[in-house]
Amino acid sequence: RVWSKAVKDSAGLNTYYNAHKTDFMWDQRTDASIYQCANESVANQTLKLAKKRTKKSYTDSYILSQVNASNPLNLTIKSGLYTKDEDAQVDASPAEIGIHKISKDNEKPVYVQVYSIRPPQPKNLSEARGMITSGYQGYLEEQWIKELRAKYPVQINEAVFNSINK
């Protein structure tokens, strides 16, 4: 009635999700790429490509192929959506669109290119299926208990209850 139904009932799960979307939210997230460069000349080459990235639709693969043509260790790129405390380099960059230098003196150059700051938004059903299924199971259990209480009202035997108290 509860556990297996929640797993098998995709229509009910979808209905539950649509009614409770705000219970399954992403925090604010930063859409960014992190460029870790071997040296300043690699950083300069990377910055030229990164500045053209959105206008010319350059991908990580394209930038890597251009910069790493002579040495595959020149540049590494990590791209994605980052929540607070998920990546120290993204957290160290200003929360504004653009390219920001993160590295300190005597370190290899590191830049974070921020494409957008996404406000909190509901997770998709596929992104939070486990949590949503758990919530749906709780909902089904709650409904089942209501049905049982309506069908079998609780009756307290006062004489037995009072004898326990002594």
mmCIF file of C-alpha atoms in Angstrom:
data_model
loop_
_atom_site.group_PDB
_atom_site.id
_atom_site.type_symbol
_atom_site.label_atom_id
_atom_site.label_comp_id
_atom_site.label_asym_id
_atom_site.label_seq_id
_atom_site.Cartn_x
_atom_site.Cartn_y
_atom_site.Cartn_z
ATOM 1 C CA ARG A 1 0.000 0.000 0.000
ATOM 2 C CA VAL A 2 2.852 2.411 0.656
ATOM 3 C CA TRP A 3 6.428 1.418 -0.179
ATOM 4 C CA SER A 4 6.012 -0.548 -3.404
ATOM 5 C CA LYS A 5 3.196 1.694 -4.636
ATOM 6 C CA ALA A 6 5.397 4.784 -4.358
ATOM 7 C CA VAL A 7 8.075 3.126 -6.485
ATOM 8 C CA LYS A 8 5.692 1.756 -9.150
ATOM 9 C CA ASP A 9 3.107 4.562 -9.370
ATOM 10 C CA SER A 10 4.821 6.987 -11.761
ATOM 11 C CA ALA A 11 1.642 9.015 -12.382
ATOM 12 C CA GLY A 12 1.025 9.433 -8.646
ATOM 13 C CA LEU A 13 4.678 10.327 -8.084
ATOM 14 C CA ASN A 14 4.496 12.948 -10.840
ATOM 15 C CA THR A 15 1.304 14.413 -9.361
ATOM 16 C CA TYR A 16 2.901 14.514 -5.900
ATOM 17 C CA TYR A 17 6.024 16.177 -7.342
ATOM 18 C CA ASN A 18 3.979 18.863 -9.145
ATOM 19 C CA ALA A 19 2.093 19.647 -5.921
ATOM 20 C CA HIS A 20 5.303 19.806 -3.819
ATOM 21 C CA LYS A 21 7.945 21.249 -6.191
ATOM 22 C CA THR A 22 8.989 23.915 -3.714
ATOM 23 C CA ASP A 23 9.981 21.215 -1.199
ATOM 24 C CA PHE A 24 12.777 20.057 -3.529
ATOM 25 C CA MET A 25 14.766 23.171 -4.414
ATOM 26 C CA TRP A 26 18.272 23.866 -5.642
ATOM 27 C CA ASP A 27 20.129 26.589 -3.785
ATOM 28 C CA GLN A 28 21.551 29.446 -5.815
ATOM 29 C CA ARG A 29 23.963 27.957 -8.359
ATOM 30 C CA THR A 30 26.771 29.375 -10.459
ATOM 31 C CA ASP A 31 27.200 28.210 -14.056
ATOM 32 C CA ALA A 32 30.954 28.416 -14.543
ATOM 33 C CA SER A 33 34.147 27.010 -16.044
ATOM 34 C CA ILE A 34 37.376 26.723 -14.079
ATOM 35 C CA TYR A 35 40.579 27.089 -16.111
ATOM 36 C CA GLN A 36 43.742 25.744 -14.449
ATOM 37 C CA CYS A 37 46.739 26.910 -16.476
ATOM 38 C CA ALA A 38 50.339 25.669 -16.367
ATOM 39 C CA ASN A 39 51.840 29.177 -16.651
ATOM 40 C CA GLU A 40 51.108 32.785 -17.627
ATOM 41 C CA SER A 41 51.562 32.293 -21.390
ATOM 42 C CA VAL A 42 49.030 29.440 -21.312
ATOM 43 C CA ALA A 43 46.760 31.664 -19.220
ATOM 44 C CA ASN A 44 46.965 34.460 -21.828
ATOM 45 C CA GLN A 45 46.105 32.060 -24.663
ATOM 46 C CA THR A 46 43.250 30.599 -22.619
ATOM 47 C CA LEU A 47 41.852 34.039 -21.762
ATOM 48 C CA LYS A 48 41.752 35.040 -25.437
ATOM 49 C CA LEU A 49 39.686 31.949 -26.252
ATOM 50 C CA ALA A 50 37.548 32.224 -23.117
ATOM 51 C CA LYS A 51 36.576 35.808 -23.935
ATOM 52 C CA LYS A 52 35.307 34.639 -27.353
ATOM 53 C CA ARG A 53 33.691 31.501 -25.945
ATOM 54 C CA THR A 54 30.059 32.605 -25.782
ATOM 55 C CA LYS A 55 30.099 34.639 -29.012
ATOM 56 C CA LYS A 56 31.742 31.926 -31.098
ATOM 57 C CA SER A 57 30.197 28.952 -29.251
ATOM 58 C CA TYR A 58 33.564 27.507 -28.268
ATOM 59 C CA THR A 59 33.339 24.318 -26.216
ATOM 60 C CA ASP A 60 35.680 22.988 -23.524
ATOM 61 C CA SER A 61 36.976 20.451 -26.046
ATOM 62 C CA TYR A 62 37.791 23.143 -28.600
ATOM 63 C CA ILE A 63 39.620 25.347 -26.091
ATOM 64 C CA LEU A 64 41.552 22.345 -24.758
ATOM 65 C CA SER A 65 42.558 21.256 -28.263
ATOM 66 C CA GLN A 66 43.866 24.737 -29.074
ATOM 67 C CA VAL A 67 45.740 25.337 -25.820
ATOM 68 C CA ASN A 68 46.992 21.783 -25.283
ATOM 69 C CA ALA A 69 48.250 21.309 -28.865
ATOM 70 C CA SER A 70 51.900 21.440 -27.791
ATOM 71 C CA ASN A 71 51.520 19.987 -24.273
ATOM 72 C CA PRO A 72 48.477 18.106 -22.945
ATOM 73 C CA LEU A 73 49.225 19.378 -19.428
ATOM 74 C CA ASN A 74 48.979 23.086 -20.300
ATOM 75 C CA LEU A 75 45.312 23.471 -19.371
ATOM 76 C CA THR A 76 42.561 21.642 -17.518
ATOM 77 C CA ILE A 77 38.954 22.793 -17.562
ATOM 78 C CA LYS A 78 36.139 21.922 -15.159
ATOM 79 C CA SER A 79 32.678 23.169 -16.119
ATOM 80 C CA GLY A 80 29.302 22.846 -14.468
ATOM 81 C CA LEU A 81 26.713 24.218 -12.088
ATOM 82 C CA TYR A 82 28.135 24.823 -8.620
ATOM 83 C CA THR A 83 26.297 25.436 -5.368
ATOM 84 C CA LYS A 84 27.928 27.281 -2.478
ATOM 85 C CA ASP A 85 30.708 25.245 -0.806
ATOM 86 C CA GLU A 86 30.838 22.785 -3.712
ATOM 87 C CA ASP A 87 34.038 24.197 -5.221
ATOM 88 C CA ALA A 88 36.471 26.510 -3.410
ATOM 89 C CA GLN A 89 37.625 28.200 -6.620
ATOM 90 C CA VAL A 90 34.098 29.113 -7.692
ATOM 91 C CA ASP A 91 33.357 30.307 -4.142
ATOM 92 C CA ALA A 92 36.476 32.522 -4.294
ATOM 93 C CA SER A 93 35.288 34.251 -7.471
ATOM 94 C CA PRO A 94 32.900 37.210 -7.354
ATOM 95 C CA ALA A 95 29.274 36.286 -7.934
ATOM 96 C CA GLU A 96 29.102 38.210 -11.193
ATOM 97 C CA ILE A 97 29.316 37.306 -14.861
ATOM 98 C CA GLY A 98 32.798 37.491 -16.331
ATOM 99 C CA ILE A 99 36.294 36.018 -16.037
ATOM 100 C CA HIS A 100 37.958 36.262 -12.635
ATOM 101 C CA LYS A 101 41.543 35.442 -11.615
ATOM 102 C CA ILE A 102 41.570 33.234 -8.529
ATOM 103 C CA SER A 103 45.175 32.110 -7.980
ATOM 104 C CA LYS A 104 47.538 33.772 -5.533
ATOM 105 C CA ASP A 105 51.202 34.725 -6.061
ATOM 106 C CA ASN A 106 53.570 31.795 -6.773
ATOM 107 C CA GLU A 107 50.690 29.531 -7.827
ATOM 108 C CA LYS A 108 49.690 28.370 -11.267
ATOM 109 C CA PRO A 109 47.145 30.730 -12.836
ATOM 110 C CA VAL A 110 43.527 29.772 -12.196
ATOM 111 C CA TYR A 111 40.581 31.609 -13.730
ATOM 112 C CA VAL A 112 36.857 31.169 -13.231
ATOM 113 C CA GLN A 113 34.542 32.185 -16.050
ATOM 114 C CA VAL A 114 31.045 32.791 -14.683
ATOM 115 C CA TYR A 115 28.299 32.526 -17.301
ATOM 116 C CA SER A 116 25.277 33.027 -15.062
ATOM 117 C CA ILE A 117 24.048 32.993 -11.488
ATOM 118 C CA ARG A 118 20.929 30.867 -11.252
ATOM 119 C CA PRO A 119 18.438 31.741 -8.523
ATOM 120 C CA PRO A 120 16.993 28.970 -6.342
ATOM 121 C CA GLN A 121 14.696 26.796 -8.438
ATOM 122 C CA PRO A 122 12.885 23.449 -8.113
ATOM 123 C CA LYS A 123 14.835 20.318 -8.925
ATOM 124 C CA ASN A 124 13.579 18.202 -11.818
ATOM 125 C CA LEU A 125 11.878 14.930 -10.973
ATOM 126 C CA SER A 126 14.884 13.045 -12.347
ATOM 127 C CA GLU A 127 17.327 15.099 -10.220
ATOM 128 C CA ALA A 128 15.560 14.401 -6.917
ATOM 129 C CA ARG A 129 13.731 11.133 -7.573
ATOM 130 C CA GLY A 130 14.905 9.509 -4.315
ATOM 131 C CA MET A 131 13.813 12.408 -2.108
ATOM 132 C CA ILE A 132 10.537 12.804 -3.976
ATOM 133 C CA THR A 133 9.790 9.066 -3.724
ATOM 134 C CA SER A 134 10.480 9.224 0.017
ATOM 135 C CA GLY A 135 8.133 12.205 0.379
ATOM 136 C CA TYR A 136 5.474 10.415 -1.661
ATOM 137 C CA GLN A 137 5.813 7.336 0.568
ATOM 138 C CA GLY A 138 5.271 9.546 3.617
ATOM 139 C CA TYR A 139 2.217 11.062 1.981
ATOM 140 C CA LEU A 140 0.788 7.614 1.099
ATOM 141 C CA GLU A 141 1.386 6.380 4.645
ATOM 142 C CA GLU A 142 -0.367 9.447 6.060
ATOM 143 C CA GLN A 143 -3.391 8.843 3.785
ATOM 144 C CA TRP A 144 -3.491 5.156 4.721
ATOM 145 C CA ILE A 145 -3.446 5.956 8.448
ATOM 146 C CA LYS A 146 -6.348 8.394 7.936
ATOM 147 C CA GLU A 147 -8.307 5.640 6.174
ATOM 148 C CA LEU A 148 -7.575 3.165 8.955
ATOM 149 C CA ARG A 149 -8.616 5.628 11.680
ATOM 150 C CA ALA A 150 -11.861 6.367 9.834
ATOM 151 C CA LYS A 151 -12.594 2.646 9.391
ATOM 152 C CA TYR A 152 -11.428 1.554 12.858
ATOM 153 C CA PRO A 153 -12.063 4.305 15.402
ATOM 154 C CA VAL A 154 -9.891 4.180 18.502
ATOM 155 C CA GLN A 155 -11.769 3.144 21.644
ATOM 156 C CA ILE A 156 -10.143 3.359 25.051
ATOM 157 C CA ASN A 157 -11.225 0.932 27.751
ATOM 158 C CA GLU A 158 -11.288 3.352 30.693
ATOM 159 C CA ALA A 159 -11.226 0.598 33.337
ATOM 160 C CA VAL A 160 -8.041 -0.958 31.911
ATOM 161 C CA PHE A 161 -6.487 2.444 31.311
ATOM 162 C CA ASN A 162 -7.117 3.549 34.905
ATOM 163 C CA SER A 163 -5.756 0.248 36.293
ATOM 164 C CA ILE A 164 -2.431 0.831 34.493
ATOM 165 C CA ASN A 165 -2.079 4.251 36.059
ATOM 166 C CA LYS A 166 -2.118 2.846 39.642
#
